[in-house]
mmCIF file of C-alpha atoms in Angstrom:
data_model
loop_
_atom_site.group_PDB
_atom_site.id
_atom_site.type_symbol
_atom_site.label_atom_id
_atom_site.label_comp_id
_atom_site.label_asym_id
_atom_site.label_seq_id
_atom_site.Cartn_x
_atom_site.Cartn_y
_atom_site.Cartn_z
ATOM 1 C CA UNK A 668 -67.484 -60.951 -160.268
ATOM 2 C CA UNK A 669 -63.944 -58.668 -159.369
ATOM 3 C CA UNK A 670 -64.908 -56.159 -161.688
ATOM 4 C CA UNK A 671 -69.157 -56.089 -160.271
ATOM 5 C CA UNK A 672 -67.452 -55.573 -156.765
ATOM 6 C CA UNK A 673 -65.169 -52.733 -157.584
ATOM 7 C CA UNK A 674 -68.752 -50.661 -159.353
ATOM 8 C CA UNK A 675 -70.464 -51.168 -156.584
ATOM 9 C CA UNK A 676 -68.258 -49.430 -154.225
ATOM 10 C CA UNK A 677 -67.012 -47.012 -156.774
ATOM 11 C CA UNK A 678 -70.662 -46.422 -157.267
ATOM 12 C CA UNK A 679 -71.772 -46.111 -154.110
ATOM 13 C CA UNK A 680 -71.482 -42.687 -153.308
ATOM 14 C CA UNK A 681 -72.806 -41.585 -156.472
ATOM 15 C CA UNK A 682 -76.157 -43.703 -155.050
ATOM 16 C CA UNK A 683 -76.006 -41.801 -151.930
ATOM 17 C CA UNK A 684 -76.462 -38.963 -153.762
ATOM 18 C CA UNK A 685 -79.171 -39.975 -155.815
ATOM 19 C CA UNK A 686 -81.265 -40.507 -152.366
ATOM 20 C CA UNK A 687 -79.865 -36.858 -150.693
ATOM 21 C CA UNK A 688 -81.316 -35.765 -154.246
ATOM 22 C CA UNK A 689 -84.801 -36.987 -153.889
ATOM 23 C CA UNK A 690 -84.628 -35.647 -149.913
ATOM 24 C CA UNK A 691 -83.958 -31.907 -151.362
ATOM 25 C CA UNK A 692 -85.714 -31.881 -154.480
ATOM 26 C CA UNK A 693 -88.680 -33.053 -152.654
ATOM 27 C CA UNK A 694 -89.057 -31.820 -149.128
ATOM 28 C CA UNK A 695 -87.509 -28.641 -147.685
ATOM 29 C CA UNK A 696 -84.230 -29.935 -146.470
ATOM 30 C CA UNK A 697 -81.389 -29.198 -149.132
ATOM 31 C CA UNK A 698 -78.146 -31.773 -147.793
ATOM 32 C CA UNK A 699 -77.027 -32.351 -151.638
ATOM 33 C CA UNK A 700 -73.604 -31.275 -153.032
ATOM 34 C CA UNK A 701 -72.338 -31.463 -156.179
ATOM 35 C CA UNK A 702 -72.301 -34.762 -158.572
ATOM 36 C CA UNK A 703 -70.115 -32.634 -160.897
ATOM 37 C CA UNK A 704 -67.918 -29.280 -161.589
ATOM 38 C CA UNK A 705 -67.436 -28.865 -164.916
ATOM 39 C CA UNK A 706 -64.292 -25.975 -165.916
ATOM 40 C CA UNK A 707 -64.084 -24.563 -169.224
ATOM 41 C CA UNK A 708 -61.643 -22.715 -170.076
ATOM 42 C CA UNK A 709 -62.066 -21.649 -173.934
ATOM 43 C CA UNK A 710 -59.008 -19.458 -173.952
ATOM 44 C CA UNK A 711 -56.868 -22.742 -174.082
ATOM 45 C CA UNK A 712 -55.080 -23.548 -177.258
ATOM 46 C CA UNK A 713 -57.015 -25.622 -179.951
ATOM 47 C CA UNK A 714 -55.945 -27.195 -183.055
ATOM 48 C CA UNK A 715 -59.686 -26.861 -183.760
ATOM 49 C CA UNK A 716 -61.090 -25.968 -187.348
ATOM 50 C CA UNK A 717 -64.734 -26.546 -185.802
ATOM 51 C CA UNK A 718 -67.602 -24.826 -187.725
ATOM 52 C CA UNK A 719 -69.740 -24.794 -185.006
ATOM 53 C CA UNK A 720 -67.334 -23.842 -181.656
ATOM 54 C CA UNK A 721 -66.151 -20.148 -181.107
ATOM 55 C CA UNK A 722 -62.302 -21.502 -180.820
ATOM 56 C CA UNK A 723 -62.872 -23.120 -183.950
ATOM 57 C CA UNK A 724 -64.138 -20.572 -186.044
ATOM 58 C CA UNK A 725 -61.454 -18.169 -184.632
ATOM 59 C CA UNK A 726 -58.278 -20.493 -184.936
ATOM 60 C CA UNK A 727 -60.711 -20.379 -189.187
ATOM 61 C CA UNK A 728 -60.706 -16.902 -189.271
ATOM 62 C CA UNK A 729 -56.874 -16.322 -188.186
ATOM 63 C CA UNK A 730 -58.174 -14.229 -185.765
ATOM 64 C CA UNK A 731 -57.598 -15.734 -181.832
ATOM 65 C CA UNK A 732 -60.070 -14.811 -179.525
ATOM 66 C CA UNK A 733 -59.117 -12.467 -176.493
ATOM 67 C CA UNK A 734 -60.278 -13.009 -172.803
ATOM 68 C CA UNK A 735 -59.962 -10.479 -170.007
ATOM 69 C CA UNK A 736 -57.892 -13.385 -168.177
ATOM 70 C CA UNK A 737 -54.904 -15.692 -168.958
ATOM 71 C CA UNK A 738 -54.938 -19.160 -169.065
ATOM 72 C CA UNK A 739 -55.074 -20.549 -165.270
ATOM 73 C CA UNK A 740 -52.012 -21.300 -163.414
ATOM 74 C CA UNK A 741 -52.251 -25.526 -162.410
ATOM 75 C CA UNK A 742 -52.733 -23.633 -158.691
ATOM 76 C CA UNK A 743 -55.719 -22.593 -159.652
ATOM 77 C CA UNK A 744 -56.451 -25.691 -160.771
ATOM 78 C CA UNK A 745 -55.329 -27.968 -157.702
ATOM 79 C CA UNK A 746 -57.701 -25.108 -155.748
ATOM 80 C CA UNK A 747 -60.731 -26.371 -156.990
ATOM 81 C CA UNK A 748 -60.200 -29.372 -157.322
ATOM 82 C CA UNK A 749 -59.342 -29.418 -153.441
ATOM 83 C CA UNK A 750 -62.569 -27.339 -152.490
ATOM 84 C CA UNK A 751 -64.491 -29.520 -154.650
ATOM 85 C CA UNK A 752 -63.787 -32.344 -152.386
ATOM 86 C CA UNK A 753 -64.305 -30.194 -149.154
ATOM 87 C CA UNK A 754 -67.511 -29.607 -150.337
ATOM 88 C CA UNK A 755 -68.617 -32.766 -151.781
ATOM 89 C CA UNK A 756 -66.370 -35.513 -150.424
ATOM 90 C CA UNK A 757 -66.825 -38.739 -152.526
ATOM 91 C CA UNK A 758 -68.954 -39.257 -155.883
ATOM 92 C CA UNK A 759 -68.001 -36.284 -157.590
ATOM 93 C CA UNK A 760 -66.428 -36.158 -161.265
ATOM 94 C CA UNK A 761 -64.605 -32.469 -162.439
ATOM 95 C CA UNK A 762 -64.744 -32.488 -165.980
ATOM 96 C CA UNK A 763 -62.175 -30.295 -167.703
ATOM 97 C CA UNK A 764 -63.284 -29.205 -171.604
ATOM 98 C CA UNK A 765 -62.550 -26.493 -173.644
ATOM 99 C CA UNK A 766 -60.106 -25.627 -176.336
ATOM 100 C CA UNK A 767 -57.840 -29.179 -176.159
ATOM 101 C CA UNK A 768 -57.334 -29.563 -172.983
ATOM 102 C CA UNK A 769 -54.380 -32.407 -173.810
ATOM 103 C CA UNK A 770 -52.243 -29.069 -174.790
ATOM 104 C CA UNK A 771 -52.789 -28.283 -170.827
ATOM 105 C CA UNK A 772 -49.230 -28.974 -169.422
ATOM 106 C CA UNK A 773 -50.537 -29.792 -165.975
ATOM 107 C CA UNK A 774 -52.825 -32.320 -167.102
ATOM 108 C CA UNK A 775 -51.713 -35.376 -165.714
ATOM 109 C CA UNK A 776 -50.820 -33.596 -162.807
ATOM 110 C CA UNK A 777 -54.460 -32.718 -162.231
ATOM 111 C CA UNK A 778 -55.698 -36.571 -163.101
ATOM 112 C CA UNK A 779 -53.325 -37.913 -160.712
ATOM 113 C CA UNK A 780 -54.440 -35.410 -158.198
ATOM 114 C CA UNK A 781 -57.145 -35.990 -158.206
ATOM 115 C CA UNK A 782 -57.082 -39.490 -157.929
ATOM 116 C CA UNK A 783 -55.190 -39.402 -154.686
ATOM 117 C CA UNK A 784 -58.127 -37.229 -153.532
ATOM 118 C CA UNK A 785 -60.883 -39.959 -154.267
ATOM 119 C CA UNK A 786 -62.496 -37.923 -156.846
ATOM 120 C CA UNK A 787 -63.108 -39.097 -160.359
ATOM 121 C CA UNK A 788 -61.999 -36.663 -163.217
ATOM 122 C CA UNK A 789 -62.241 -36.523 -167.026
ATOM 123 C CA UNK A 790 -62.075 -34.131 -170.104
ATOM 124 C CA UNK A 791 -63.005 -34.020 -173.617
ATOM 125 C CA UNK A 792 -60.785 -34.170 -176.785
ATOM 126 C CA UNK A 793 -61.113 -33.747 -180.402
ATOM 127 C CA UNK A 794 -58.490 -36.994 -180.690
ATOM 128 C CA UNK A 795 -56.088 -35.615 -182.819
ATOM 129 C CA UNK A 796 -53.261 -35.739 -180.176
ATOM 130 C CA UNK A 797 -54.503 -39.787 -179.251
ATOM 131 C CA UNK A 798 -50.904 -41.174 -179.876
ATOM 132 C CA UNK A 799 -49.387 -44.521 -178.826
ATOM 133 C CA UNK A 800 -47.412 -42.192 -176.718
ATOM 134 C CA UNK A 801 -50.052 -40.046 -175.546
ATOM 135 C CA UNK A 802 -52.805 -42.642 -174.998
ATOM 136 C CA UNK A 803 -50.386 -44.867 -172.688
ATOM 137 C CA UNK A 804 -50.327 -42.043 -170.565
ATOM 138 C CA UNK A 805 -54.123 -41.405 -169.872
ATOM 139 C CA UNK A 806 -55.144 -45.363 -169.787
ATOM 140 C CA UNK A 807 -51.812 -45.723 -167.061
ATOM 141 C CA UNK A 808 -53.070 -41.911 -165.530
ATOM 142 C CA UNK A 809 -56.047 -43.317 -163.358
ATOM 143 C CA UNK A 810 -58.372 -41.194 -165.450
ATOM 144 C CA UNK A 811 -62.192 -42.067 -165.147
ATOM 145 C CA UNK A 812 -63.436 -41.190 -168.357
ATOM 146 C CA UNK A 813 -62.544 -39.129 -171.815
ATOM 147 C CA UNK A 814 -64.713 -37.519 -173.924
ATOM 148 C CA UNK A 815 -64.483 -38.016 -177.936
ATOM 149 C CA UNK A 816 -65.804 -35.410 -179.983
ATOM 150 C CA UNK A 817 -67.205 -37.446 -183.216
ATOM 151 C CA UNK A 818 -69.645 -36.380 -185.988
ATOM 152 C CA UNK A 819 -69.472 -38.883 -188.503
ATOM 153 C CA UNK A 820 -66.666 -42.148 -188.694
ATOM 154 C CA UNK A 821 -67.341 -40.889 -193.462
ATOM 155 C CA UNK A 822 -64.511 -38.740 -193.402
ATOM 156 C CA UNK A 823 -66.809 -36.567 -196.177
ATOM 157 C CA UNK A 824 -69.323 -35.858 -193.960
ATOM 158 C CA UNK A 825 -67.091 -35.298 -190.437
ATOM 159 C CA UNK A 826 -64.459 -33.161 -192.063
ATOM 160 C CA UNK A 827 -67.239 -30.517 -193.167
ATOM 161 C CA UNK A 828 -67.955 -30.295 -189.689
ATOM 162 C CA UNK A 829 -64.381 -30.591 -188.161
ATOM 163 C CA UNK A 830 -62.027 -29.556 -191.624
ATOM 164 C CA UNK A 831 -59.022 -30.911 -189.819
ATOM 165 C CA UNK A 832 -57.172 -32.527 -192.414
ATOM 166 C CA UNK A 833 -56.741 -36.504 -191.961
ATOM 167 C CA UNK A 834 -58.621 -35.472 -188.258
ATOM 168 C CA UNK A 835 -61.203 -38.471 -188.424
ATOM 169 C CA UNK A 836 -58.614 -40.569 -188.891
ATOM 170 C CA UNK A 837 -56.484 -39.495 -186.392
ATOM 171 C CA UNK A 838 -59.988 -39.653 -184.101
ATOM 172 C CA UNK A 839 -60.533 -42.882 -184.702
ATOM 173 C CA UNK A 840 -57.458 -43.826 -184.319
ATOM 174 C CA UNK A 841 -56.770 -43.123 -181.126
ATOM 175 C CA UNK A 842 -60.291 -44.377 -179.750
ATOM 176 C CA UNK A 843 -59.296 -47.566 -181.268
ATOM 177 C CA UNK A 844 -55.589 -47.529 -179.519
ATOM 178 C CA UNK A 845 -57.588 -45.979 -176.081
ATOM 179 C CA UNK A 846 -59.385 -49.466 -176.525
ATOM 180 C CA UNK A 847 -56.277 -51.609 -177.039
ATOM 181 C CA UNK A 848 -54.616 -50.262 -174.401
ATOM 182 C CA UNK A 849 -57.282 -49.877 -171.678
ATOM 183 C CA UNK A 850 -57.976 -53.653 -172.971
ATOM 184 C CA UNK A 851 -54.031 -54.810 -172.493
ATOM 185 C CA UNK A 852 -53.798 -53.542 -169.126
ATOM 186 C CA UNK A 853 -57.713 -54.360 -167.570
ATOM 187 C CA UNK A 854 -57.531 -50.544 -166.159
ATOM 188 C CA UNK A 855 -61.345 -49.228 -165.918
ATOM 189 C CA UNK A 856 -61.740 -46.186 -168.483
ATOM 190 C CA UNK A 857 -64.563 -45.227 -169.991
ATOM 191 C CA UNK A 858 -64.980 -43.291 -173.174
ATOM 192 C CA UNK A 859 -67.530 -41.235 -174.777
ATOM 193 C CA UNK A 860 -67.947 -40.553 -177.922
ATOM 194 C CA UNK A 861 -70.110 -36.947 -178.022
ATOM 195 C CA UNK A 862 -71.751 -36.463 -181.259
ATOM 196 C CA UNK A 863 -73.075 -32.953 -181.739
ATOM 197 C CA UNK A 864 -76.742 -33.309 -184.637
ATOM 198 C CA UNK A 865 -76.553 -31.151 -187.094
ATOM 199 C CA UNK A 866 -78.151 -30.809 -190.434
ATOM 200 C CA UNK A 867 -74.986 -31.979 -191.838
ATOM 201 C CA UNK A 868 -74.592 -35.293 -189.897
ATOM 202 C CA UNK A 869 -77.290 -35.983 -187.981
ATOM 203 C CA UNK A 870 -77.951 -39.705 -189.791
ATOM 204 C CA UNK A 871 -74.358 -40.524 -189.478
ATOM 205 C CA UNK A 872 -75.387 -40.713 -185.890
ATOM 206 C CA UNK A 873 -76.497 -43.939 -186.861
ATOM 207 C CA UNK A 874 -73.039 -45.435 -187.924
ATOM 208 C CA UNK A 875 -71.000 -44.300 -185.241
ATOM 209 C CA UNK A 876 -73.792 -46.157 -182.408
ATOM 210 C CA UNK A 877 -73.535 -49.517 -184.516
ATOM 211 C CA UNK A 878 -69.413 -49.363 -184.947
ATOM 212 C CA UNK A 879 -68.505 -48.616 -180.773
ATOM 213 C CA UNK A 880 -72.388 -48.857 -179.175
ATOM 214 C CA UNK A 881 -72.140 -52.067 -177.383
ATOM 215 C CA UNK A 882 -68.573 -52.264 -176.661
ATOM 216 C CA UNK A 883 -67.622 -52.054 -173.569
ATOM 217 C CA UNK A 884 -67.131 -48.957 -171.980
ATOM 218 C CA UNK A 885 -68.207 -46.391 -174.535
ATOM 219 C CA UNK A 886 -71.442 -44.828 -174.305
ATOM 220 C CA UNK A 887 -72.351 -42.533 -177.396
ATOM 221 C CA UNK A 888 -73.438 -38.905 -175.971
ATOM 222 C CA UNK A 889 -76.168 -37.407 -179.059
ATOM 223 C CA UNK A 890 -76.229 -33.566 -178.524
ATOM 224 C CA UNK A 891 -78.643 -31.101 -180.599
ATOM 225 C CA UNK A 892 -76.413 -28.270 -182.085
ATOM 226 C CA UNK A 893 -76.741 -24.926 -180.113
ATOM 227 C CA UNK A 894 -75.514 -22.141 -181.732
ATOM 228 C CA UNK A 895 -72.502 -21.061 -179.091
ATOM 229 C CA UNK A 896 -70.757 -19.098 -181.713
ATOM 230 C CA UNK A 897 -73.934 -17.071 -182.452
ATOM 231 C CA UNK A 898 -72.821 -16.445 -186.216
ATOM 232 C CA UNK A 899 -76.213 -16.810 -188.737
ATOM 233 C CA UNK A 900 -74.249 -18.416 -191.551
ATOM 234 C CA UNK A 901 -73.624 -20.913 -189.413
ATOM 235 C CA UNK A 902 -76.931 -21.560 -187.822
ATOM 236 C CA UNK A 903 -78.365 -21.539 -191.324
ATOM 237 C CA UNK A 904 -75.814 -24.383 -192.793
ATOM 238 C CA UNK A 905 -76.200 -26.685 -189.899
ATOM 239 C CA UNK A 906 -79.737 -26.538 -187.560
ATOM 240 C CA UNK A 907 -81.782 -29.100 -188.725
ATOM 241 C CA UNK A 908 -84.508 -28.302 -191.269
ATOM 242 C CA UNK A 909 -85.083 -31.760 -192.192
ATOM 243 C CA UNK A 910 -87.513 -32.675 -189.736
ATOM 244 C CA UNK A 911 -88.938 -35.803 -191.044
ATOM 245 C CA UNK A 912 -85.418 -37.255 -192.222
ATOM 246 C CA UNK A 913 -84.484 -36.393 -188.341
ATOM 247 C CA UNK A 914 -87.343 -38.479 -187.477
ATOM 248 C CA UNK A 915 -86.413 -40.952 -188.820
ATOM 249 C CA UNK A 916 -82.756 -41.073 -187.404
ATOM 250 C CA UNK A 917 -84.674 -40.276 -184.059
ATOM 251 C CA UNK A 918 -86.869 -43.533 -184.729
ATOM 252 C CA UNK A 919 -84.077 -45.658 -185.790
ATOM 253 C CA UNK A 920 -81.796 -44.861 -182.557
ATOM 254 C CA UNK A 921 -84.353 -45.556 -179.971
ATOM 255 C CA UNK A 922 -84.716 -49.237 -181.828
ATOM 256 C CA UNK A 923 -80.736 -49.330 -181.362
ATOM 257 C CA UNK A 924 -81.104 -47.990 -177.524
ATOM 258 C CA UNK A 925 -84.206 -50.820 -177.370
ATOM 259 C CA UNK A 926 -81.613 -54.036 -178.359
ATOM 260 C CA UNK A 927 -79.282 -52.778 -176.344
ATOM 261 C CA UNK A 928 -76.779 -50.446 -177.736
ATOM 262 C CA UNK A 929 -75.552 -47.577 -175.476
ATOM 263 C CA UNK A 930 -77.060 -44.337 -175.679
ATOM 264 C CA UNK A 931 -76.907 -41.650 -173.527
ATOM 265 C CA UNK A 932 -80.511 -40.058 -173.804
ATOM 266 C CA UNK A 933 -83.799 -42.136 -173.015
ATOM 267 C CA UNK A 934 -86.671 -41.913 -175.516
ATOM 268 C CA UNK A 935 -88.319 -38.578 -174.186
ATOM 269 C CA UNK A 936 -85.079 -36.765 -174.322
ATOM 270 C CA UNK A 937 -84.188 -38.073 -178.347
ATOM 271 C CA UNK A 938 -88.174 -37.075 -179.007
ATOM 272 C CA UNK A 939 -87.208 -33.898 -177.586
ATOM 273 C CA UNK A 940 -84.173 -32.899 -179.743
ATOM 274 C CA UNK A 941 -86.962 -32.654 -182.538
ATOM 275 C CA UNK A 942 -89.262 -30.197 -180.904
ATOM 276 C CA UNK A 943 -86.587 -28.320 -180.267
ATOM 277 C CA UNK A 944 -84.914 -28.018 -184.111
ATOM 278 C CA UNK A 945 -89.097 -27.574 -185.071
ATOM 279 C CA UNK A 946 -89.818 -25.049 -182.431
ATOM 280 C CA UNK A 947 -86.476 -22.789 -183.544
ATOM 281 C CA UNK A 948 -87.466 -22.922 -187.087
ATOM 282 C CA UNK A 949 -91.505 -22.262 -185.935
ATOM 283 C CA UNK A 950 -90.179 -19.241 -184.133
ATOM 284 C CA UNK A 951 -88.073 -17.421 -186.459
ATOM 285 C CA UNK A 952 -84.483 -18.717 -185.264
ATOM 286 C CA UNK A 953 -82.879 -17.430 -188.533
ATOM 287 C CA UNK A 954 -83.649 -14.177 -187.524
ATOM 288 C CA UNK A 955 -80.469 -11.644 -186.904
ATOM 289 C CA UNK A 956 -82.285 -10.025 -184.043
ATOM 290 C CA UNK A 957 -83.789 -13.571 -182.873
ATOM 291 C CA UNK A 958 -80.342 -15.198 -183.438
ATOM 292 C CA UNK A 959 -79.297 -15.631 -180.268
ATOM 293 C CA UNK A 960 -82.936 -15.588 -178.105
ATOM 294 C CA UNK A 961 -83.275 -18.919 -176.087
ATOM 295 C CA UNK A 962 -86.017 -21.286 -177.465
ATOM 296 C CA UNK A 963 -88.829 -22.187 -175.197
ATOM 297 C CA UNK A 964 -91.161 -25.203 -175.007
ATOM 298 C CA UNK A 965 -94.397 -25.220 -176.552
ATOM 299 C CA UNK A 966 -96.317 -27.495 -175.245
ATOM 300 C CA UNK A 967 -96.225 -25.928 -171.299
ATOM 301 C CA UNK A 968 -94.280 -28.774 -169.640
ATOM 302 C CA UNK A 969 -91.311 -27.709 -166.975
ATOM 303 C CA UNK A 970 -88.582 -29.244 -168.030
ATOM 304 C CA UNK A 971 -87.726 -30.726 -164.093
ATOM 305 C CA UNK A 972 -84.171 -29.626 -164.592
ATOM 306 C CA UNK A 973 -82.048 -30.245 -161.534
ATOM 307 C CA UNK A 974 -79.184 -29.062 -162.597
ATOM 308 C CA UNK A 975 -78.586 -26.630 -159.571
ATOM 309 C CA UNK A 976 -78.773 -29.580 -157.434
ATOM 310 C CA UNK A 977 -76.123 -31.400 -159.397
ATOM 311 C CA UNK A 978 -73.786 -29.318 -161.074
ATOM 312 C CA UNK A 979 -71.238 -26.393 -160.498
ATOM 313 C CA UNK A 980 -69.516 -24.720 -164.076
ATOM 314 C CA UNK A 981 -66.653 -22.789 -164.086
ATOM 315 C CA UNK A 982 -65.812 -20.773 -166.777
ATOM 316 C CA UNK A 983 -62.404 -18.834 -168.236
ATOM 317 C CA UNK A 984 -63.303 -16.160 -166.127
ATOM 318 C CA UNK A 985 -63.874 -18.213 -163.144
ATOM 319 C CA UNK A 986 -67.325 -17.612 -162.776
ATOM 320 C CA UNK A 987 -69.369 -20.120 -161.028
ATOM 321 C CA UNK A 988 -72.859 -20.676 -162.390
ATOM 322 C CA UNK A 989 -75.008 -23.000 -161.518
ATOM 323 C CA UNK A 990 -76.278 -23.396 -165.398
ATOM 324 C CA UNK A 991 -74.454 -22.367 -168.263
ATOM 325 C CA UNK A 992 -77.310 -19.795 -169.691
ATOM 326 C CA UNK A 993 -77.271 -18.072 -165.976
ATOM 327 C CA UNK A 994 -75.821 -15.588 -164.267
ATOM 328 C CA UNK A 995 -73.067 -16.902 -161.938
ATOM 329 C CA UNK A 996 -73.457 -17.263 -158.301
ATOM 330 C CA UNK A 997 -69.812 -15.582 -158.223
ATOM 331 C CA UNK A 998 -66.870 -15.581 -158.804
ATOM 332 C CA UNK A 999 -63.698 -17.954 -157.663
ATOM 333 C CA UNK A 1000 -61.093 -14.883 -157.691
ATOM 334 C CA UNK A 1001 -62.931 -13.018 -155.046
ATOM 335 C CA UNK A 1002 -62.262 -14.663 -152.084
ATOM 336 C CA UNK A 1003 -65.527 -17.146 -151.780
ATOM 337 C CA UNK A 1004 -64.683 -21.097 -151.640
ATOM 338 C CA UNK A 1005 -66.842 -22.932 -153.926
ATOM 339 C CA UNK A 1006 -68.459 -24.272 -150.687
ATOM 340 C CA UNK A 1007 -69.480 -20.778 -149.546
ATOM 341 C CA UNK A 1008 -70.730 -20.332 -153.064
ATOM 342 C CA UNK A 1009 -73.226 -23.451 -153.376
ATOM 343 C CA UNK A 1010 -74.548 -22.426 -150.195
ATOM 344 C CA UNK A 1011 -75.111 -19.127 -150.866
ATOM 345 C CA UNK A 1012 -78.380 -17.245 -151.042
ATOM 346 C CA UNK A 1013 -77.251 -16.695 -154.850
ATOM 347 C CA UNK A 1014 -77.077 -20.293 -155.146
ATOM 348 C CA UNK A 1015 -80.606 -20.871 -153.381
ATOM 349 C CA UNK A 1016 -82.236 -17.888 -155.927
ATOM 350 C CA UNK A 1017 -81.070 -19.398 -158.976
ATOM 351 C CA UNK A 1018 -81.835 -22.941 -157.753
ATOM 352 C CA UNK A 1019 -85.764 -21.637 -157.933
ATOM 353 C CA UNK A 1020 -85.424 -19.937 -161.634
ATOM 354 C CA UNK A 1021 -84.315 -23.427 -162.595
ATOM 355 C CA UNK A 1022 -87.008 -25.224 -161.219
ATOM 356 C CA UNK A 1023 -89.511 -22.993 -163.262
ATOM 357 C CA UNK A 1024 -87.419 -23.371 -166.782
ATOM 358 C CA UNK A 1025 -89.079 -23.740 -169.306
ATOM 359 C CA UNK A 1026 -86.125 -23.421 -171.909
ATOM 360 C CA UNK A 1027 -84.962 -26.142 -175.073
ATOM 361 C CA UNK A 1028 -81.740 -26.781 -173.805
ATOM 362 C CA UNK A 1029 -81.143 -30.613 -173.847
ATOM 363 C CA UNK A 1030 -77.648 -30.179 -172.472
ATOM 364 C CA UNK A 1031 -76.258 -33.838 -171.665
ATOM 365 C CA UNK A 1032 -75.772 -32.388 -168.140
ATOM 366 C CA UNK A 1033 -79.151 -30.996 -167.621
ATOM 367 C CA UNK A 1034 -80.898 -34.802 -169.387
ATOM 368 C CA UNK A 1035 -83.317 -36.236 -166.910
ATOM 369 C CA UNK A 1036 -82.464 -39.896 -166.314
ATOM 370 C CA UNK A 1037 -84.645 -42.227 -164.777
ATOM 371 C CA UNK A 1038 -82.296 -44.124 -160.969
ATOM 372 C CA UNK A 1039 -82.409 -47.148 -163.182
ATOM 373 C CA UNK A 1040 -80.804 -45.410 -166.947
ATOM 374 C CA UNK A 1041 -78.251 -43.772 -164.466
ATOM 375 C CA UNK A 1042 -77.235 -47.532 -162.593
ATOM 376 C CA UNK A 1043 -77.304 -49.440 -166.870
ATOM 377 C CA UNK A 1044 -74.758 -46.902 -167.883
ATOM 378 C CA UNK A 1045 -72.695 -46.801 -164.699
ATOM 379 C CA UNK A 1046 -72.409 -51.020 -165.251
ATOM 380 C CA UNK A 1047 -71.550 -50.495 -168.784
ATOM 381 C CA UNK A 1048 -68.013 -48.670 -168.047
#
């Protein structure tokens, strides 16, 4: 009962925003503020060599990526957290990814600051640094959620995509350590296991779901491969071509979801993954001149995406976007606050474009979920 009361109290600000969402998306009155701010510092140090990631490819080739700005100092991140609080109040999640966040020295200070301000904090890691010392620090920090990337439990599969020796073992040990430490301290930190679906590993997500999908406080997020690196060789290797085999896997995932396994995607979204890969094949996705072309839906339906009403994205150069695929509405280094950018004419224009978007993007942050699905996922953490 105590746990339920805590979740109801903690989740109430997010529920209020769901009702503001209904008003803001169905009437001329826009009263919504972000539920999440996603910060991606891709110029962070990373110990991964993931073949589907630009940073991993650069690490493998020995060519470090060069960016126009250095890694943010802590002061910049603190400013973003404080401005996020000023803009959005309670019911806000600050999510940190890009490179390996556990190498960012101010990380634990930022988690503490967010907790003191009543903001939830999350970061995504490859799990290689989840040793006993770091796991204790993470659990004791009051972190709201940790995302852990894992493409397969079988190292022979996982380490094709994430070619770090014993990397699979390190990641799985890290998950187990988090589960044990969380239980021993009775702290509420949720774990989101993120799995990128490719030709190499799409069938392997079933084992991940069966192993962790009914563990309290754990959700599994399937994410279709997106060729962020713009690499033809990578696209040819990872784009799912075995459509019939993939359909069988999706059918299995849906069956597991109906049995109560915690999968962060509804049935409609899971089937859309099939259409996404089919469409890429049919439209010459692997031709060099079409490699970075965005894939449009062919069913004539709009996505009804609401990301422009719920989320802000900030990249390593300080650009602020309503959607990762669209142009910035401004930059945090140009004197405007997040509140000013959120309410700007540029933001309103992008929101109108998003409402009419017909691309397959399949980002987990853009997925349409019913309020009931959101409540169920939240109560499982």
